[in-house]
Short mmCIF file of C-alpha atoms in Angstrom, two decimals:
data_model
loop_
_atom_site.label_atom_id
_atom_site.label_comp_id
_atom_site.label_asym_id
_atom_site.label_seq_id
_atom_site.Cartn_x
_atom_site.Cartn_y
_atom_site.Cartn_z
CA MET R 1 97.71 83.76 111.59
CA THR R 2 99.04 83.98 108.05
CA MET R 3 98.73 80.75 106.18
CA GLY R 4 100.51 82.29 103.24
CA GLN R 5 103.78 82.07 105.22
CA THR R 6 103.36 78.37 106.06
CA PRO R 7 102.46 75.57 103.61
CA LEU R 8 99.26 74.42 105.29
CA SER R 9 97.14 73.89 102.21
CA ASP R 10 97.71 70.12 102.32
CA PHE R 11 96.16 69.71 105.78
CA ASP R 12 92.65 68.46 106.40
CA PHE R 13 92.15 70.70 109.41
CA LEU R 14 88.93 69.16 110.71
CA GLN R 15 90.56 65.79 111.42
CA TYR R 16 92.63 67.46 114.16
CA GLN R 17 89.76 69.23 115.94
CA ASN R 18 89.77 66.87 118.96
CA ARG R 19 93.53 66.72 119.43
CA LEU R 20 95.83 68.53 121.86
CA ARG R 21 98.79 68.17 119.52
CA PHE R 22 99.05 68.88 115.80
CA PRO R 23 101.57 67.76 113.18
CA LYS R 24 104.79 69.78 113.33
CA LYS R 25 104.03 72.51 110.76
CA LEU R 26 100.49 72.99 111.97
CA GLU R 27 101.61 73.00 115.63
CA GLN R 28 104.19 75.70 114.91
CA THR R 29 101.56 77.86 113.27
CA PHE R 30 99.17 77.26 116.17
CA GLN R 31 101.80 78.33 118.71
CA GLN R 32 102.44 81.52 116.73
CA ASP R 33 98.72 82.19 116.47
CA PHE R 34 98.20 81.47 120.17
CA TYR R 35 100.99 83.89 121.08
CA GLN R 36 99.63 86.68 118.87
CA ASN R 37 96.04 86.28 120.10
CA SER R 38 96.78 85.76 123.81
CA LEU R 39 99.77 87.99 124.55
CA ARG R 40 97.92 91.20 125.38
CA PHE R 41 95.23 89.34 127.33
CA VAL R 42 97.82 87.52 129.47
CA GLN R 43 99.88 90.68 130.04
CA ALA R 44 96.74 92.52 131.12
CA ALA R 45 95.84 89.64 133.47
CA MET R 46 99.29 89.77 135.06
CA LEU R 47 99.03 93.49 135.69
CA ILE R 48 95.49 93.15 137.06
CA VAL R 49 96.57 90.39 139.47
CA THR R 50 99.28 92.67 140.85
CA LEU R 51 96.65 95.16 142.03
CA PRO R 52 94.80 92.95 144.58
CA THR R 53 98.10 91.30 145.48
CA ALA R 54 99.43 94.68 146.54
CA ALA R 55 96.11 95.97 147.94
CA PHE R 56 95.58 93.00 150.25
CA ALA R 57 98.81 93.90 152.00
CA ILE R 58 96.60 96.07 154.20
CA LEU R 59 94.97 92.89 155.56
CA ASP R 60 98.32 91.44 156.49
CA CYS R 61 98.59 93.80 159.44
CA TRP R 62 95.42 92.26 160.87
CA ALA R 63 95.78 88.67 159.61
CA ALA R 64 99.48 88.37 160.54
CA PRO R 65 100.30 90.91 163.24
CA ILE R 66 103.67 89.27 163.86
CA SER R 67 104.65 88.13 160.35
CA TRP R 68 103.32 91.01 158.26
CA PRO R 69 106.75 92.50 157.32
CA MET R 70 107.76 89.19 155.77
CA LEU R 71 104.39 88.90 154.02
CA TRP R 72 104.83 92.36 152.54
CA LEU R 73 108.23 91.37 151.21
CA ILE R 74 106.71 88.25 149.61
CA ARG R 75 103.93 90.32 148.04
CA LEU R 76 106.56 92.67 146.61
CA CYS R 77 108.36 89.68 145.09
CA ILE R 78 105.08 88.46 143.53
CA VAL R 79 104.41 91.88 142.02
CA ILE R 80 107.97 92.14 140.64
CA ALA R 81 107.76 88.62 139.22
CA LEU R 82 104.44 89.28 137.48
CA ILE R 83 105.57 92.60 135.99
CA GLY R 84 108.94 91.15 134.98
CA ILE R 85 107.42 88.13 133.22
CA SER R 86 104.91 90.43 131.50
CA LEU R 87 107.79 92.46 130.05
CA LEU R 88 109.84 89.38 129.12
CA LEU R 89 106.95 88.00 127.05
CA LYS R 90 107.53 90.77 124.51
CA LEU R 91 111.07 89.60 123.79
CA PRO R 92 111.49 87.27 120.76
CA LEU R 93 113.69 84.97 122.88
CA PHE R 94 110.74 84.03 125.08
CA LYS R 95 108.12 83.83 122.32
CA PRO R 96 108.45 80.02 121.88
CA LEU R 97 108.12 79.62 125.67
CA PHE R 98 104.94 81.69 125.94
CA PRO R 99 102.63 78.93 127.33
CA TRP R 100 105.19 78.03 130.01
CA MET R 101 106.03 81.64 130.82
CA SER R 102 102.32 82.24 131.45
CA ALA R 103 102.29 79.20 133.74
CA LEU R 104 105.39 80.55 135.49
CA ALA R 105 103.54 83.81 136.20
CA ALA R 106 100.58 81.92 137.67
CA GLN R 107 102.97 79.71 139.62
CA SER R 108 104.79 82.76 141.00
CA PHE R 109 101.52 83.97 142.46
CA ALA R 110 100.62 80.54 143.88
CA LEU R 111 104.07 79.89 145.38
CA GLY R 112 104.04 83.37 146.86
CA ILE R 113 100.76 82.64 148.64
CA ALA R 114 102.10 79.28 149.82
CA THR R 115 105.23 80.99 151.14
CA MET R 116 103.12 83.53 153.03
CA ILE R 117 101.27 80.65 154.69
CA ALA R 118 104.55 78.95 155.57
CA VAL R 119 106.11 82.04 157.19
CA SER R 120 102.95 82.96 159.11
CA GLN R 121 102.96 82.10 162.79
CA PRO R 122 100.62 79.42 164.20
CA GLY R 123 97.51 81.08 165.51
CA GLU R 124 97.61 83.94 162.99
CA VAL R 125 94.58 84.23 160.70
CA ALA R 126 96.85 84.23 157.65
CA PHE R 127 98.14 80.77 158.54
CA ASP R 128 94.62 79.28 158.57
CA VAL R 129 92.86 81.36 155.89
CA TYR R 130 95.35 82.32 153.16
CA TYR R 131 95.06 78.89 151.55
CA ILE R 132 91.96 80.44 149.93
CA GLY R 133 94.44 82.28 147.69
CA LEU R 134 95.73 78.91 146.48
CA VAL R 135 92.17 77.77 145.80
CA ILE R 136 91.57 80.94 143.77
CA SER R 137 94.84 80.36 141.92
CA ASN R 138 93.86 76.78 141.08
CA ILE R 139 90.42 77.77 139.80
CA GLY R 140 91.14 81.10 138.13
CA GLY R 141 94.77 80.72 137.07
CA PRO R 142 94.18 78.65 133.89
CA ALA R 143 91.53 81.05 132.59
CA ALA R 144 93.21 84.29 133.71
CA PHE R 145 96.58 83.37 132.22
CA ALA R 146 95.20 81.48 129.18
CA LEU R 147 97.04 78.31 130.18
CA LEU R 148 97.12 75.28 127.93
CA PHE R 149 96.55 71.84 129.43
CA TRP R 150 100.11 70.72 130.20
CA PRO R 151 101.12 74.03 131.79
CA THR R 152 97.89 73.80 133.82
CA ILE R 153 98.91 70.36 135.10
CA ALA R 154 102.26 71.81 136.15
CA LEU R 155 100.57 74.74 137.93
CA GLU R 156 98.00 72.64 139.76
CA GLY R 157 100.50 69.96 140.72
CA LEU R 158 103.10 72.37 142.13
CA THR R 159 100.45 74.37 143.98
CA PHE R 160 99.02 71.28 145.64
CA LEU R 161 102.52 69.98 146.38
CA SER R 162 103.55 73.27 147.99
CA TYR R 163 100.56 73.19 150.35
CA GLY R 164 101.18 69.51 151.02
CA MET R 165 104.76 70.34 152.09
CA ILE R 166 103.40 72.96 154.49
CA ALA R 167 101.01 70.40 156.00
CA LEU R 168 103.84 67.86 156.28
CA PHE R 169 106.31 70.11 158.09
CA GLU R 170 103.88 72.10 160.20
CA GLN R 171 103.19 69.34 162.77
CA HIS R 172 100.89 71.49 164.90
CA LEU R 173 98.30 71.28 162.10
CA LEU R 174 97.63 67.75 163.34
CA ALA R 175 97.97 68.50 167.02
CA THR R 176 94.29 68.97 167.89
CA PRO R 177 91.01 67.66 166.46
CA GLU R 178 90.06 71.20 165.55
CA SER R 179 93.28 71.80 163.63
CA ARG R 180 92.94 68.49 161.83
CA VAL R 181 89.41 69.43 160.75
CA ARG R 182 90.70 72.74 159.38
CA LEU R 183 93.48 70.93 157.52
CA MET R 184 91.09 68.38 156.04
CA ALA R 185 88.73 71.19 154.94
CA ALA R 186 91.64 73.04 153.34
CA LEU R 187 92.82 69.90 151.52
CA PHE R 188 89.25 69.23 150.40
CA PHE R 189 88.99 72.66 148.83
CA MET R 190 92.48 72.34 147.38
CA VAL R 191 91.66 69.02 145.68
CA GLY R 192 88.34 70.34 144.42
CA SER R 193 89.91 73.50 143.03
CA LEU R 194 92.68 71.43 141.46
CA GLN R 195 90.11 69.36 139.58
CA VAL R 196 88.25 72.48 138.46
CA GLY R 197 91.53 74.01 137.28
CA LEU R 198 92.51 70.92 135.29
CA VAL R 199 89.13 70.83 133.58
CA SER R 200 89.41 74.55 132.88
CA GLY R 201 92.89 74.16 131.37
CA TYR R 202 91.82 71.21 129.25
CA PHE R 203 88.78 72.92 127.78
CA ASN R 204 90.65 76.19 127.36
CA GLU R 205 93.20 74.43 125.14
CA ARG R 206 90.46 72.58 123.28
CA ARG R 207 88.75 75.91 122.64
CA GLN R 208 91.99 77.60 121.56
CA ARG R 209 92.80 74.81 119.12
CA ARG R 210 89.23 74.60 117.81
CA ASP R 211 89.11 78.35 117.17
CA PHE R 212 92.51 78.16 115.48
CA LEU R 213 91.35 75.36 113.18
CA GLN R 214 88.21 77.31 112.32
CA ARG R 215 90.35 80.30 111.37
CA CYS R 216 92.56 77.98 109.31
CA VAL R 217 89.54 76.62 107.44
CA ILE R 218 88.22 80.15 106.83
CA GLU R 219 91.66 81.29 105.66
CA GLN R 220 92.02 78.22 103.45
CA GLN R 221 88.62 78.89 101.89
CA ARG R 222 89.55 82.54 101.40
CA LEU R 223 92.79 81.58 99.67
CA GLU R 224 91.00 79.05 97.48
CA ALA R 225 88.39 81.65 96.56
CA GLU R 226 91.15 84.17 95.85
CA ASP R 227 92.97 81.61 93.72
CA LEU R 228 89.79 80.90 91.75
CA ARG R 229 89.20 84.63 91.36
CA LEU R 230 92.73 85.15 90.04
CA GLN R 231 92.36 82.21 87.66
CA ALA R 232 89.09 83.64 86.36
CA GLU R 233 90.63 87.10 86.06
CA ASN R 234 93.69 85.76 84.24
CA LEU R 235 91.43 83.81 81.91
CA LEU R 236 89.43 86.97 81.27
CA LEU R 237 92.65 88.90 80.60
CA ASN R 238 93.70 86.23 78.11
CA ILE R 239 90.47 86.90 76.22
CA LEU R 240 90.08 90.66 76.65
CA PRO R 241 92.35 93.70 77.05
CA PRO R 242 92.74 94.75 80.71
CA GLU R 243 90.76 97.97 80.22
CA ILE R 244 87.86 96.15 78.62
CA ALA R 245 87.94 93.37 81.27
CA ASP R 246 87.64 96.02 84.00
CA GLN R 247 84.68 97.63 82.25
CA LEU R 248 83.00 94.27 81.80
CA LYS R 249 83.32 93.51 85.54
CA GLN R 250 81.84 96.88 86.48
CA THR R 251 78.89 97.14 84.09
CA ASN R 252 76.41 95.06 82.11
CA ASP R 253 76.09 97.74 79.43
CA ILE R 254 77.25 97.16 75.88
CA ILE R 255 80.93 97.99 75.51
CA ALA R 256 81.65 99.80 72.25
CA GLU R 257 84.09 102.55 71.34
CA GLU R 258 85.08 104.50 68.24
CA PHE R 259 88.75 104.94 67.30
CA SER R 260 89.52 107.53 64.64
CA GLN R 261 92.99 106.12 63.90
CA ALA R 262 94.03 102.48 64.14
CA SER R 263 95.78 99.86 62.05
CA ILE R 264 94.78 96.25 61.41
CA LEU R 265 96.91 93.33 60.23
CA PHE R 266 95.82 89.98 58.84
CA ALA R 267 98.31 87.15 58.28
CA ASP R 268 97.30 83.96 56.50
CA ILE R 269 99.21 80.76 55.64
CA VAL R 270 99.51 80.18 51.89
CA ASN R 271 98.12 76.82 50.64
CA PHE R 272 97.04 75.87 54.14
CA THR R 273 94.28 73.52 52.95
CA THR R 274 96.69 71.57 50.74
CA LEU R 275 99.22 71.42 53.58
CA CYS R 276 96.65 70.05 56.00
CA ALA R 277 95.61 67.28 53.64
CA GLY R 278 98.82 65.37 54.44
CA MET R 279 98.70 65.92 58.23
CA ASN R 280 96.56 64.51 61.02
CA PRO R 281 94.47 66.99 63.07
CA THR R 282 96.77 66.88 66.10
CA GLU R 283 99.81 67.80 64.01
CA VAL R 284 97.90 70.69 62.44
CA VAL R 285 96.90 72.08 65.85
CA LYS R 286 100.43 71.71 67.23
CA MET R 287 101.87 73.48 64.20
CA LEU R 288 99.42 76.39 64.43
CA ASN R 289 99.95 76.62 68.18
CA GLU R 290 103.72 76.90 67.75
CA VAL R 291 103.42 79.57 65.06
CA PHE R 292 100.73 81.67 66.71
CA SER R 293 102.38 81.41 70.15
CA TYR R 294 105.46 83.04 68.62
CA PHE R 295 103.25 85.71 67.06
CA ASP R 296 101.71 86.29 70.50
CA LEU R 297 105.18 87.00 71.87
CA LEU R 298 105.81 89.51 69.09
CA THR R 299 102.43 91.12 69.72
CA GLU R 300 103.26 91.50 73.41
CA LYS R 301 106.73 92.81 72.57
CA TYR R 302 105.33 95.69 70.49
CA GLY R 303 102.37 96.43 72.77
CA LEU R 304 99.76 95.40 70.21
CA GLU R 305 96.33 93.85 70.68
CA LYS R 306 95.72 90.36 69.36
CA ILE R 307 92.10 90.23 68.25
CA LYS R 308 91.61 86.59 67.27
CA THR R 309 92.67 83.67 65.11
CA ILE R 310 90.33 82.27 62.49
CA GLY R 311 91.62 78.93 61.29
CA ASP R 312 95.07 79.72 59.91
CA CYS R 313 94.49 83.49 59.92
CA TYR R 314 95.99 85.72 62.62
CA MET R 315 94.40 89.12 63.27
CA VAL R 316 96.08 91.86 65.33
CA ALA R 317 95.47 95.59 65.76
CA ALA R 318 97.34 98.67 66.97
CA GLY R 319 95.77 101.80 68.43
CA VAL R 320 92.99 99.90 70.23
CA PRO R 321 91.91 99.90 72.98
CA ARG R 322 94.81 102.24 73.81
CA PRO R 323 95.27 104.93 71.17
CA ARG R 324 98.85 105.39 69.98
CA ALA R 325 100.32 107.67 67.34
CA ASP R 326 102.66 105.01 65.92
CA HIS R 327 99.97 102.37 65.34
CA ALA R 328 100.91 101.84 61.69
CA HIS R 329 104.64 101.74 62.44
CA ALA R 330 104.18 99.07 65.13
CA LEU R 331 102.17 96.79 62.81
CA ALA R 332 104.66 97.32 59.99
CA GLN R 333 107.48 96.12 62.23
CA LEU R 334 105.38 93.13 63.35
CA ALA R 335 104.69 92.23 59.71
CA LEU R 336 108.40 92.29 58.89
CA ASP R 337 109.16 90.05 61.88
CA ILE R 338 106.47 87.57 60.80
CA ARG R 339 107.83 87.48 57.28
CA ASP R 340 111.42 87.02 58.47
CA TYR R 341 110.37 84.27 60.90
CA SER R 342 108.55 82.29 58.22
CA GLU R 343 111.47 82.64 55.79
CA ALA R 344 114.09 81.56 58.32
CA ASN R 345 112.27 78.72 60.10
CA ALA R 346 110.54 75.45 59.32
CA VAL R 347 107.72 74.66 61.73
CA ARG R 348 107.58 70.95 62.61
CA GLY R 349 109.26 70.14 59.32
CA HIS R 350 107.01 72.36 57.22
CA LYS R 351 108.07 75.54 55.44
CA LEU R 352 105.30 78.09 55.84
CA THR R 353 104.66 81.17 53.71
CA PHE R 354 102.39 83.98 54.86
CA ARG R 355 100.26 86.51 53.04
CA ILE R 356 100.11 89.66 55.13
CA GLY R 357 97.81 92.66 54.68
CA ILE R 358 97.67 95.95 56.60
CA ASN R 359 95.27 98.88 56.49
CA SER R 360 94.81 102.01 58.64
CA GLY R 361 91.70 104.00 59.40
CA PRO R 362 88.79 104.47 61.80
CA VAL R 363 87.31 101.39 63.50
CA THR R 364 84.65 100.45 66.02
CA ALA R 365 85.76 98.15 68.84
CA GLY R 366 83.72 96.38 71.49
CA VAL R 367 82.44 93.21 73.11
CA ILE R 368 79.44 91.34 71.74
CA GLY R 369 77.35 88.85 73.68
CA ARG R 370 77.54 87.50 77.22
CA LYS R 371 78.84 83.98 76.53
CA LYS R 372 82.09 83.15 74.76
CA PHE R 373 82.56 86.86 74.17
CA ILE R 374 85.59 88.37 72.46
CA TYR R 375 86.94 91.84 71.86
CA ASP R 376 86.38 92.48 68.17
CA LEU R 377 86.71 95.23 65.54
CA TRP R 378 84.31 96.42 62.85
CA GLY R 379 84.37 98.91 60.08
CA ASP R 380 85.49 99.47 56.50
CA ALA R 381 89.13 99.70 57.62
CA VAL R 382 88.91 96.14 58.98
CA ASN R 383 87.33 94.78 55.80
CA THR R 384 89.96 96.52 53.67
CA ALA R 385 92.80 95.07 55.77
CA SER R 386 91.34 91.61 55.21
CA ARG R 387 91.18 92.27 51.46
CA MET R 388 94.84 93.35 51.50
CA GLU R 389 95.74 89.93 52.87
CA SER R 390 93.44 87.87 50.64
CA HIS R 391 94.48 89.76 47.47
CA GLY R 392 98.15 89.67 48.36
CA SER R 393 100.81 87.14 47.42
CA GLY R 394 102.85 84.70 49.51
CA GLY R 395 105.89 86.09 51.26
CA HIS R 396 104.82 89.72 50.78
CA ILE R 397 103.28 92.41 52.98
CA GLN R 398 100.59 94.33 51.12
CA ILE R 399 99.46 97.69 52.52
CA THR R 400 96.97 100.34 51.54
CA HIS R 401 97.76 103.91 50.52
CA SER R 402 96.52 105.18 53.93
CA THR R 403 99.03 102.96 55.75
CA TYR R 404 101.77 103.88 53.28
CA GLN R 405 101.24 107.58 54.01
CA LEU R 406 101.81 106.93 57.72
CA ILE R 407 104.97 104.79 57.50
CA ARG R 408 106.76 105.88 54.32
CA ALA R 409 109.30 108.02 56.18
CA GLU R 410 110.60 105.05 58.19
CA PHE R 411 109.90 102.02 55.97
CA ASN R 412 110.75 101.19 52.37
CA CYS R 413 107.70 100.39 50.29
CA GLN R 414 107.28 99.51 46.62
CA LEU R 415 104.27 100.56 44.61
CA ARG R 416 102.55 97.42 43.41
CA GLY R 417 100.07 99.38 41.37
CA VAL R 418 96.34 99.64 41.07
CA VAL R 419 94.61 96.37 42.01
CA GLN R 420 90.98 95.37 41.66
CA ILE R 421 89.82 94.65 45.21
CA LYS R 422 86.61 92.73 45.84
CA GLY R 423 83.96 95.01 47.30
CA LYS R 424 86.22 98.07 46.95
CA GLY R 425 87.00 98.42 43.30
CA GLU R 426 90.38 99.67 42.14
CA MET R 427 92.87 100.55 44.87
CA LYS R 428 96.47 101.71 44.85
CA VAL R 429 98.47 99.28 47.00
CA TYR R 430 102.08 98.94 48.12
CA LEU R 431 104.43 96.19 49.23
CA LEU R 432 106.30 96.78 52.48
CA THR R 433 109.87 95.54 52.04
CA GLU R 434 112.05 96.72 54.94
CA ARG R 435 112.66 99.35 57.58
CA ASN R 436 114.91 102.28 56.75
CA CYS R 437 118.28 102.15 58.49
#
């Protein structure tokens, strides 16, 4: 049973546990499941039944000394029918008819026994005793051939009817008190076995459907658990890089790593506080969401790692957690795209200007805490990148000398000069203007 191929998630399976018929989609899935789980068992039962059917031919010589050639021919027909039906069950054409094909196999055996009784001569043991085969068919057929309830009714009814026709046309069965007693005993056992067979078929189907529903519930729970797991994993991947998420799932140790070469970018909206004064909180959040969602697309495009947003500040890094030789080049291109986007577009009616700062150098990266954790960066290179942004000017991309050294062959940069940087003193900085053609 594969629930993934059939939309069964809307069913409350337990409400159908006492029914012998399900809604259409569920019934189709049950029939497929019943076929897959019962096919080999039923085929094995058919082949096993052929063995005593053929072996008891030896008794025919004693039980029907006159009629035994005809009985052997009937047994051969039973064996051929059972083997033939067993082979037909493998064909896709007969798959939807599986419950009735199984009943046909059981009926072939029962009608064969009834025919042997009919062709036996009065006075032969076979004529008086072989009805026991019909009793065995009534009792064991539903279980041996995994019959559902309605096919069982058909089997039991036709078996009883076939013996009733023999009793009706064989008038000598009523000729003497002794023969009438034997007939009444045979009919008694036939009726009793019929009732046992019907009960067996009913409870067999109830069991088959109950087991199917239990498997459906288990499968549904598995799919729900898998869905929750995927949601949790996707949420984790939205917070952490895939490599770090895998480490976090496998260990409780502190996750920290040194990177000798990486680049960090900070982008901040100019005059954000003044801009927010004339907007309600919802408008502010929608505006930031639109802007930063676009930045997220750019970050994904260039294979960068978004670290976090702090208010109106967007922080992204290259070279972590996957080292790359072109870390500075990738961030430089991202910075140019951010600048061009802000110059060309108004966000919800507001023209935004960004200060952008980039620095390159060694960093420490890792995850801190066990609740509301994030993947973060530390080190002097990070602090310097932040200073590049905060000491920059609107609409410009300010970079350090270390970043300039890495990208100068592919990007045009202008020397801004020596600038007094808080916490760093005097630093030579540059303005990234464009990429070389």
